[in-house]
Short mmCIF file of C-alpha atoms and ligand atoms in Angstrom, two decimals:
data_model
loop_
_atom_site.label_atom_id
_atom_site.label_comp_id
_atom_site.label_asym_id
_atom_site.label_seq_id
_atom_site.Cartn_x
_atom_site.Cartn_y
_atom_site.Cartn_z
CA MET A 1 28.65 15.36 80.15
CA HIS A 2 27.34 11.85 79.95
CA ARG A 3 30.30 9.27 80.80
CA GLY A 4 30.88 6.39 78.33
CA SER A 5 28.85 7.89 75.44
CA ARG A 6 31.80 8.70 72.95
CA PRO A 7 34.09 6.70 70.89
CA TRP A 8 37.08 7.99 72.40
CA ASP A 9 36.03 7.64 75.98
CA ARG A 10 38.75 6.21 77.88
CA ARG A 11 36.52 3.35 79.44
CA ASN A 12 36.02 2.09 75.93
CA PHE A 13 39.56 1.99 75.24
CA LEU A 14 40.09 0.04 78.36
CA ARG A 15 37.44 -2.59 77.25
CA ALA A 16 39.13 -2.47 73.87
CA GLY A 17 42.42 -3.28 75.65
CA LEU A 18 43.90 -0.51 73.95
CA ILE A 19 45.05 1.47 77.26
CA GLY A 20 48.48 2.90 76.86
CA THR A 21 47.85 4.37 73.88
CA THR A 22 45.23 6.65 74.67
CA GLY A 23 45.57 10.37 75.30
CA LEU A 24 43.68 11.51 78.24
CA ALA A 25 42.47 15.13 77.08
CA LEU A 26 39.44 14.20 75.59
CA ALA A 27 38.40 11.37 78.33
CA ASP A 28 36.22 12.03 81.17
CA SER A 29 36.44 8.91 83.29
CA VAL A 30 38.95 5.96 84.27
CA GLU A 31 38.29 2.61 85.32
CA LEU A 32 40.75 1.54 87.93
CA PRO A 33 41.30 -2.31 88.37
CA PHE A 34 39.41 -3.29 91.23
CA GLU A 35 35.45 -3.11 92.50
CA PHE A 36 34.24 0.32 92.43
CA GLY A 37 37.03 1.83 90.63
CA THR A 38 35.34 4.27 88.19
CA ARG A 39 36.39 7.76 88.81
CA PRO A 40 35.56 10.93 86.92
CA LEU A 41 38.38 12.91 85.73
CA VAL A 42 38.43 16.52 86.92
CA LYS A 43 40.33 19.67 86.45
CA TYR A 44 41.64 22.01 88.96
CA PRO A 45 43.73 25.28 88.53
CA GLN A 46 47.14 24.71 87.45
CA LYS A 47 46.17 20.79 87.02
CA ARG A 48 45.45 18.89 83.93
CA PRO A 49 42.34 16.83 84.28
CA LEU A 50 43.33 14.29 87.40
CA ILE A 51 41.37 11.30 88.99
CA ARG A 52 39.01 12.30 91.39
CA LEU A 53 38.53 10.52 94.48
CA THR A 54 37.14 13.16 96.84
CA THR A 55 35.99 16.83 96.31
CA ARG A 56 36.39 18.05 99.83
CA PRO A 57 38.70 18.23 100.63
CA PRO A 58 40.41 17.66 96.96
CA GLN A 59 41.99 14.32 96.57
CA LEU A 60 43.60 13.93 93.02
CA GLU A 61 45.34 10.97 91.76
CA THR A 62 47.86 10.83 88.81
CA PRO A 63 46.85 8.80 85.57
CA PHE A 64 48.90 6.12 85.51
CA GLU A 65 50.30 6.73 81.86
CA VAL A 66 52.06 10.00 83.20
CA PHE A 67 54.54 7.52 84.87
CA ASN A 68 55.87 6.46 81.55
CA GLU A 69 55.93 10.01 80.13
CA SER A 70 58.78 11.16 82.28
CA LEU A 71 60.95 10.53 85.54
CA LEU A 72 59.74 13.55 87.02
CA THR A 73 56.03 13.88 87.57
CA PRO A 74 54.89 17.35 85.61
CA ASN A 75 53.51 19.69 88.43
CA ASP A 76 50.26 19.90 86.48
CA ALA A 77 49.82 15.74 86.85
CA PHE A 78 51.09 15.76 90.47
CA PHE A 79 48.82 13.93 92.89
CA VAL A 80 47.17 16.03 95.45
CA ARG A 81 45.85 14.70 99.19
CA TYR A 82 44.19 16.89 101.87
CA HIS A 83 42.51 15.87 105.15
CA LEU A 84 40.65 18.79 106.21
CA GLY A 85 37.37 20.75 105.17
CA GLY A 86 39.06 23.85 105.03
CA SER A 87 41.80 22.59 102.55
CA PRO A 88 43.21 23.75 100.52
CA PRO A 89 43.71 27.19 102.03
CA PRO A 90 42.12 30.11 100.12
CA ALA A 91 44.53 32.36 97.97
CA SER A 92 44.03 35.12 100.16
CA VAL A 93 46.08 33.68 103.28
CA LEU A 94 48.64 32.57 100.78
CA ASP A 95 49.95 35.87 100.05
CA PRO A 96 53.74 35.54 99.71
CA LYS A 97 54.29 39.08 100.69
CA THR A 98 52.56 38.71 104.10
CA PHE A 99 53.63 34.89 104.63
CA ARG A 100 56.01 34.07 107.43
CA LEU A 101 57.27 30.76 108.63
CA THR A 102 57.64 30.75 112.49
CA VAL A 103 60.00 28.61 114.44
CA ALA A 104 58.98 28.71 118.11
CA GLY A 105 58.76 26.52 121.22
CA THR A 106 61.61 25.43 123.04
CA VAL A 107 64.18 26.96 121.22
CA GLY A 108 66.73 29.76 122.20
CA LYS A 109 65.80 32.19 119.45
CA GLU A 110 62.22 32.49 118.16
CA LEU A 111 62.32 32.87 114.04
CA SER A 112 59.82 34.71 111.88
CA LEU A 113 60.91 34.54 108.24
CA SER A 114 59.79 36.16 105.12
CA LEU A 115 59.91 33.76 102.01
CA GLU A 116 62.81 36.23 100.71
CA GLU A 117 64.67 35.87 104.39
CA LEU A 118 64.32 32.01 104.06
CA ARG A 119 65.64 32.21 100.28
CA ASN A 120 68.48 34.61 101.35
CA GLY A 121 69.68 33.53 104.92
CA PHE A 122 70.21 29.75 104.12
CA GLU A 123 72.00 27.80 101.60
CA ASN A 124 69.48 26.86 98.56
CA VAL A 125 69.41 23.12 97.89
CA GLU A 126 67.87 20.83 95.48
CA VAL A 127 66.75 17.04 96.07
CA VAL A 128 64.77 14.51 93.62
CA ALA A 129 62.51 12.90 95.87
CA VAL A 130 59.49 10.61 95.55
CA ASN A 131 56.35 11.70 97.44
CA GLN A 132 53.98 8.86 98.02
CA CYS A 133 50.99 8.54 100.14
CA SER A 134 50.78 6.00 103.01
CA GLY A 135 47.60 4.89 101.21
CA ASN A 136 48.80 4.74 97.62
CA SER A 137 47.29 1.66 96.25
CA ARG A 138 44.66 0.93 98.85
CA GLY A 139 41.87 0.12 96.51
CA HIS A 140 44.18 -3.09 95.80
CA PHE A 141 43.65 -4.22 99.67
CA GLN A 142 42.06 -7.89 100.12
CA PRO A 143 40.15 -7.92 102.49
CA ARG A 144 39.08 -4.43 101.33
CA VAL A 145 39.89 -1.41 104.19
CA PRO A 146 38.41 1.85 104.54
CA GLY A 147 39.90 4.85 103.36
CA GLY A 148 40.39 6.52 100.10
CA GLN A 149 40.43 3.71 97.52
CA SER A 150 43.62 5.02 95.29
CA GLY A 151 44.90 3.08 92.54
CA HIS A 152 48.42 3.72 92.07
CA GLY A 153 48.33 7.47 91.16
CA ALA A 154 48.89 8.76 94.79
CA MET A 155 52.74 8.88 94.16
CA GLY A 156 55.19 11.40 91.98
CA CYS A 157 58.70 12.43 91.90
CA ALA A 158 59.94 15.94 91.54
CA ARG A 159 62.87 18.36 91.81
CA TRP A 160 62.14 20.12 94.96
CA ARG A 161 64.06 23.37 95.62
CA GLY A 162 64.36 25.12 99.02
CA VAL A 163 66.61 25.43 102.35
CA ARG A 164 67.71 22.58 104.61
CA LEU A 165 65.37 21.96 107.47
CA ALA A 166 68.50 21.21 109.59
CA ASP A 167 69.93 24.68 108.99
CA VAL A 168 66.63 26.40 109.91
CA LEU A 169 66.32 24.38 112.95
CA LYS A 170 69.88 25.11 114.13
CA ALA A 171 69.21 28.90 113.43
CA ALA A 172 66.49 28.67 116.24
CA SER A 173 69.12 27.06 118.68
CA PRO A 174 67.07 24.24 120.01
CA ALA A 175 67.02 24.33 123.79
CA ALA A 176 68.35 21.06 125.54
CA GLY A 177 65.68 18.68 126.34
CA SER A 178 63.72 19.72 123.02
CA ARG A 179 62.62 16.42 122.11
CA GLN A 180 60.01 16.68 119.04
CA VAL A 181 59.41 18.98 116.07
CA LEU A 182 55.74 19.79 115.15
CA PHE A 183 54.96 21.06 111.44
CA ASP A 184 51.50 22.92 110.95
CA GLY A 185 50.08 24.38 107.40
CA LEU A 186 47.95 27.20 107.06
CA ASP A 187 44.80 24.75 106.03
CA ARG A 188 42.39 24.72 108.85
CA PRO A 189 39.55 22.35 109.97
CA LEU A 190 35.88 23.69 109.22
CA VAL A 191 34.56 22.02 112.59
CA PRO A 192 36.22 22.27 115.93
CA THR A 193 35.68 18.66 116.19
CA ILE A 194 38.04 17.98 113.69
CA PRO A 195 41.82 18.32 114.99
CA ASP A 196 44.28 20.54 112.82
CA PHE A 197 46.42 18.45 110.62
CA VAL A 198 49.61 18.81 112.63
CA LYS A 199 52.56 16.15 112.16
CA SER A 200 55.63 15.61 114.44
CA LEU A 201 59.10 14.10 113.87
CA GLU A 202 61.93 13.63 116.58
CA LEU A 203 64.36 16.43 116.82
CA GLU A 204 67.24 14.03 116.11
CA GLU A 205 65.31 12.58 112.84
CA ALA A 206 64.21 16.05 111.90
CA LEU A 207 67.99 17.01 111.87
CA GLU A 208 69.14 13.92 110.14
CA SER A 209 66.32 13.49 107.72
CA GLY A 210 67.83 15.47 104.72
CA GLY A 211 64.24 17.44 104.71
CA LEU A 212 64.01 20.51 102.76
CA LEU A 213 61.70 23.76 103.59
CA ALA A 214 60.85 23.70 99.46
CA TRP A 215 59.06 26.45 97.62
CA GLU A 216 59.96 25.14 93.97
CA MET A 217 59.06 22.26 92.18
CA ASN A 218 60.63 21.08 88.96
CA GLY A 219 61.85 24.64 88.43
CA GLU A 220 58.59 26.30 89.13
CA ALA A 221 56.69 28.02 92.29
CA LEU A 222 54.84 24.98 93.86
CA PRO A 223 51.13 24.71 92.87
CA TRP A 224 48.58 25.90 95.01
CA LEU A 225 47.39 22.35 95.45
CA ASN A 226 50.88 20.98 96.39
CA GLY A 227 51.55 23.53 98.89
CA TYR A 228 52.30 26.99 97.85
CA PRO A 229 54.40 29.01 99.13
CA LEU A 230 56.37 26.52 101.21
CA ARG A 231 56.17 22.97 102.16
CA LEU A 232 58.35 20.05 104.04
CA VAL A 233 59.97 17.67 101.91
CA LEU A 234 61.03 14.67 103.94
CA PRO A 235 62.81 12.60 101.16
CA GLY A 236 62.03 8.78 101.59
CA HIS A 237 59.10 9.24 104.06
CA TYR A 238 55.59 8.94 103.58
CA GLY A 239 53.61 11.97 102.40
CA THR A 240 52.07 12.51 105.60
CA TYR A 241 54.87 14.40 106.89
CA TRP A 242 55.26 16.70 103.85
CA ILE A 243 53.31 19.22 105.24
CA LYS A 244 51.93 21.73 102.69
CA HIS A 245 51.65 25.74 103.03
CA LEU A 246 53.91 25.27 106.14
CA HIS A 247 53.88 28.23 108.49
CA SER A 248 54.76 26.75 111.88
CA ILE A 249 57.54 24.91 113.02
CA ARG A 250 57.41 24.27 116.85
CA LEU A 251 59.69 22.46 119.18
CA VAL A 252 58.43 20.64 122.31
CA ASP A 253 60.25 18.76 125.11
CA ALA A 254 57.63 15.91 125.22
CA GLU A 255 55.92 13.49 122.68
CA PHE A 256 53.25 15.12 120.82
CA LYS A 257 50.07 13.18 121.05
CA GLY A 258 48.03 14.81 118.07
CA PHE A 259 45.14 12.83 116.23
CA TRP A 260 47.10 12.85 113.13
CA MET A 261 50.15 11.11 114.84
CA ASN A 262 47.97 8.85 117.17
CA PRO A 263 45.67 6.80 116.25
CA ALA A 264 46.08 8.24 112.62
CA TYR A 265 48.86 7.01 110.32
CA ARG A 266 50.13 4.39 112.31
CA ILE A 267 51.35 0.75 111.07
CA PRO A 268 51.85 -2.66 112.92
CA ASP A 269 54.83 -2.47 115.20
CA ASP A 270 56.38 -5.37 113.07
CA PRO A 271 59.42 -5.20 110.35
CA CYS A 272 56.90 -5.60 107.55
CA ALA A 273 54.07 -3.68 109.04
CA HIS A 274 51.53 -6.30 108.48
CA VAL A 275 48.86 -8.50 110.43
CA GLU A 276 46.91 -11.46 109.58
CA PRO A 277 44.28 -10.10 107.35
CA GLY A 278 41.07 -9.02 109.12
CA THR A 279 42.79 -8.39 112.59
CA ALA A 280 43.89 -5.61 114.44
CA PRO A 281 47.61 -4.85 115.38
CA LYS A 282 48.66 -5.26 119.29
CA ARG A 283 51.06 -2.53 118.98
CA THR A 284 51.57 0.41 116.65
CA VAL A 285 54.24 2.86 115.52
CA PRO A 286 53.91 6.00 113.48
CA ILE A 287 54.19 5.19 109.91
CA ARG A 288 57.64 6.55 108.49
CA ARG A 289 59.76 5.44 105.47
CA PHE A 290 58.67 3.99 102.19
CA ASN A 291 58.92 0.05 101.49
CA VAL A 292 60.64 -0.98 97.98
CA ARG A 293 58.21 -0.83 95.00
CA SER A 294 58.22 -1.10 91.25
CA PHE A 295 55.96 -0.65 88.43
CA LEU A 296 55.79 -1.70 84.65
CA THR A 297 54.82 1.61 83.03
CA SER A 298 54.90 0.94 79.32
CA LEU A 299 52.11 -1.56 79.16
CA THR A 300 49.05 -1.64 81.44
CA SER A 301 46.55 -4.53 82.09
CA GLY A 302 45.08 -6.07 79.39
CA ALA A 303 47.51 -4.63 76.50
CA ARG A 304 48.15 -6.72 73.34
CA VAL A 305 51.72 -7.29 72.41
CA PRO A 306 52.98 -8.60 69.35
CA SER A 307 54.86 -11.78 69.09
CA GLY A 308 58.09 -11.83 66.76
CA ASN A 309 58.90 -8.26 67.46
CA GLU A 310 60.96 -6.83 70.32
CA THR A 311 58.91 -5.10 72.74
CA LEU A 312 60.85 -2.31 75.13
CA LEU A 313 59.16 -3.30 78.84
CA ARG A 314 60.05 -0.16 81.01
CA GLY A 315 59.16 1.15 84.27
CA ILE A 316 60.04 2.73 87.36
CA ALA A 317 61.41 1.69 90.71
CA PHE A 318 62.21 3.24 94.46
CA ASP A 319 62.52 2.84 98.11
CA GLY A 320 63.04 4.92 101.15
CA GLY A 321 66.28 6.23 100.16
CA ALA A 322 69.06 3.17 100.22
CA GLY A 323 68.46 3.24 96.53
CA ILE A 324 67.70 0.63 94.11
CA ARG A 325 70.29 -2.27 93.43
CA GLU A 326 68.60 -4.11 90.79
CA VAL A 327 65.26 -4.54 89.17
CA LEU A 328 63.83 -8.35 88.11
CA VAL A 329 61.40 -8.77 85.53
CA SER A 330 59.35 -11.72 84.67
CA THR A 331 57.43 -12.15 81.31
CA ASP A 332 56.01 -15.35 82.06
CA ASP A 333 54.17 -14.52 85.20
CA GLY A 334 56.79 -15.43 87.50
CA ARG A 335 58.56 -18.40 86.39
CA SER A 336 61.57 -17.23 85.40
CA TRP A 337 63.14 -13.66 85.98
CA SER A 338 65.72 -11.44 84.06
CA GLY A 339 67.73 -8.52 85.11
CA ALA A 340 66.62 -5.18 83.84
CA ALA A 341 68.88 -2.40 82.69
CA LEU A 342 68.53 0.53 85.53
CA GLY A 343 68.53 3.86 83.61
CA ARG A 344 69.57 7.39 84.95
CA ASP A 345 70.46 7.88 88.65
CA LEU A 346 68.64 10.91 89.98
CA GLY A 347 69.65 10.41 93.48
CA ARG A 348 68.47 7.82 96.09
CA PHE A 349 65.12 9.26 96.64
CA ALA A 350 64.04 9.26 92.79
CA PHE A 351 62.09 7.19 90.88
CA ARG A 352 64.85 4.88 88.88
CA GLU A 353 63.79 3.88 85.41
CA TRP A 354 64.54 0.35 84.30
CA THR A 355 64.13 -0.96 80.72
CA LEU A 356 64.08 -4.75 79.49
CA ALA A 357 63.85 -6.02 75.71
CA TRP A 358 61.44 -8.70 75.20
CA LYS A 359 60.90 -10.55 72.29
CA PRO A 360 57.67 -12.72 72.79
CA SER A 361 57.45 -15.88 70.79
CA VAL A 362 54.23 -17.86 72.24
CA ALA A 363 50.95 -16.43 71.72
CA GLY A 364 48.23 -16.37 74.56
CA ALA A 365 47.66 -14.78 77.77
CA THR A 366 50.57 -14.01 80.10
CA ALA A 367 51.62 -11.55 82.86
CA VAL A 368 54.78 -9.66 83.45
CA LYS A 369 55.97 -9.11 87.03
CA VAL A 370 58.33 -6.77 88.13
CA ARG A 371 60.52 -6.97 91.61
CA ALA A 372 63.14 -4.38 92.64
CA VAL A 373 65.67 -4.90 95.27
CA ASN A 374 67.28 -2.06 97.15
CA ARG A 375 70.98 -1.54 98.22
CA LEU A 376 70.13 -2.84 101.60
CA GLY A 377 68.95 -6.06 100.16
CA GLU A 378 65.34 -5.56 100.85
CA GLY A 379 62.77 -6.49 98.18
CA GLN A 380 59.22 -7.00 97.41
CA PRO A 381 56.80 -9.77 98.77
CA MET A 382 55.44 -12.26 96.40
CA GLU A 383 51.87 -12.03 98.36
CA PRO A 384 50.40 -9.04 99.05
CA LEU A 385 50.79 -7.89 102.90
CA TRP A 386 47.71 -6.54 104.91
CA ASN A 387 47.21 -4.01 107.69
CA PRO A 388 43.83 -2.32 108.47
CA SER A 389 44.49 0.91 107.26
CA GLY A 390 45.47 -0.16 103.66
CA TYR A 391 49.30 1.68 104.16
CA MET A 392 52.24 0.72 102.36
CA ARG A 393 51.14 -1.86 99.89
CA ASN A 394 54.47 -3.22 98.04
CA VAL A 395 53.68 -6.59 96.48
CA VAL A 396 55.20 -7.68 93.38
CA GLU A 397 52.59 -6.24 90.96
CA ARG A 398 51.41 -8.31 88.00
CA THR A 399 50.16 -6.81 84.86
CA PRO A 400 48.50 -9.59 82.66
CA LEU A 401 48.70 -9.15 78.84
CA VAL A 402 47.95 -10.89 75.44
CA VAL A 403 50.69 -11.90 73.29
CA LEU A 404 49.06 -11.83 69.59
N1 MTE B 501 48.77 21.34 104.91
C1 MTE B 501 48.38 20.12 104.64
N2 MTE B 501 49.72 19.35 104.31
C2 MTE B 501 49.64 18.22 103.95
C3 MTE B 501 48.39 17.24 104.16
C4 MTE B 501 47.04 17.85 104.52
O1 MTE B 501 46.16 17.55 104.42
N3 MTE B 501 47.23 19.46 104.64
N4 MTE B 501 48.17 15.99 103.92
C5 MTE B 501 49.51 15.21 103.72
C6 MTE B 501 49.49 13.88 103.11
S1 MTE B 501 48.86 12.54 103.75
C7 MTE B 501 50.16 13.58 101.90
S2 MTE B 501 50.09 12.05 101.11
C8 MTE B 501 50.84 14.72 100.84
C9 MTE B 501 50.44 14.86 99.53
O2 MTE B 501 51.30 15.80 98.84
P1 MTE B 501 50.64 16.42 97.47
O3 MTE B 501 49.18 16.89 97.65
O4 MTE B 501 51.70 17.71 97.14
O5 MTE B 501 50.78 15.56 96.59
O6 MTE B 501 50.60 16.04 101.58
C10 MTE B 501 50.63 16.06 103.24
N5 MTE B 501 50.61 17.40 103.47
MO1 MO B 502 49.02 10.68 102.49
#
């Protein structure tokens, strides 16, 4: 289909400044607000049309308006991220009848569990938690950095159901001297020069993280592209640890040095994970928890807002698990700030809704800025912080608008 040729095409709506009122079903491309930001929308099994970043492996972003529809991101709109050419694993290796999760390595008791055994052998629990890719919003980095040029759609919030990672680890009786836990999924590299996607956590961290081995997302089986039949859910931690199609947990007594822990997925060893733009960090550490972020979702860039009427501004905020304390909103491009009302609390790992009634009186160009603070007092920087991998963007975002 020829892009940009139809009157209802999303790009035309964007040019007309009407984004936010458009339905996505008929559109076939999206314009992200940075250079080279034109992206096709593509349809995968169990998914509505999503923003395509790459095809092999699939990397799909959630269209931003979805975050204004509900606090829980629908399964069919949830973003998808893979690393290996062999991802996602084909349905033939994901047969729930033959599936086994093994727990091995430096353990007193090796485990090999079917999905039934996992479900029936341990307490079933739920958590509402945000999953966010380390490189969410990477396309906004200046100077630009290599890697998937994501907009803000490599995040989502869902209700996950499964068993506690800690309960399963304890059932395997970790041996004294066990130091780290390795997680591997059923997807495999296509060529032997690419290392398998394996992630590690300190054992202590794995026991205390509140992590789940989850088979359910928003009340349904995990979608194929989000880890069917079992995935790690590590609330407050970047998505890189949320291993999909998880089939192997391995305890080791040394530090794991796999490619996806080092050199990949590392940040400058600095409290704000940043360096001078264009420079390399002297020391790095593995990326871990989310910093604080917030977004305006009810209006997007270029929206026209009538003066004299009340407009309800709405958005989301989240952090790495302390929970959101307050959200401040500026409707005059950062000159003055008002406290927004916080909505339903779905737990300290979830998207927190915020709202603020705004009655603009002056016509002309302005911008809305949103700034959240968590319960530890951590906020968001007014100027973007930079690192060479384009991770952890959390600058106060700015949405330019026109008051009519
Ligand atoms: N098996 C497997 N699990 C994986 C990955 C992968 O490549 N393979 N990518 C990770 C990364 S970097 C992210 S951001 C999340 C994304 O989760 P989602 O695709 O369900 O949104 O999956 C993680 N789990
Ligand atoms: Mo990621």
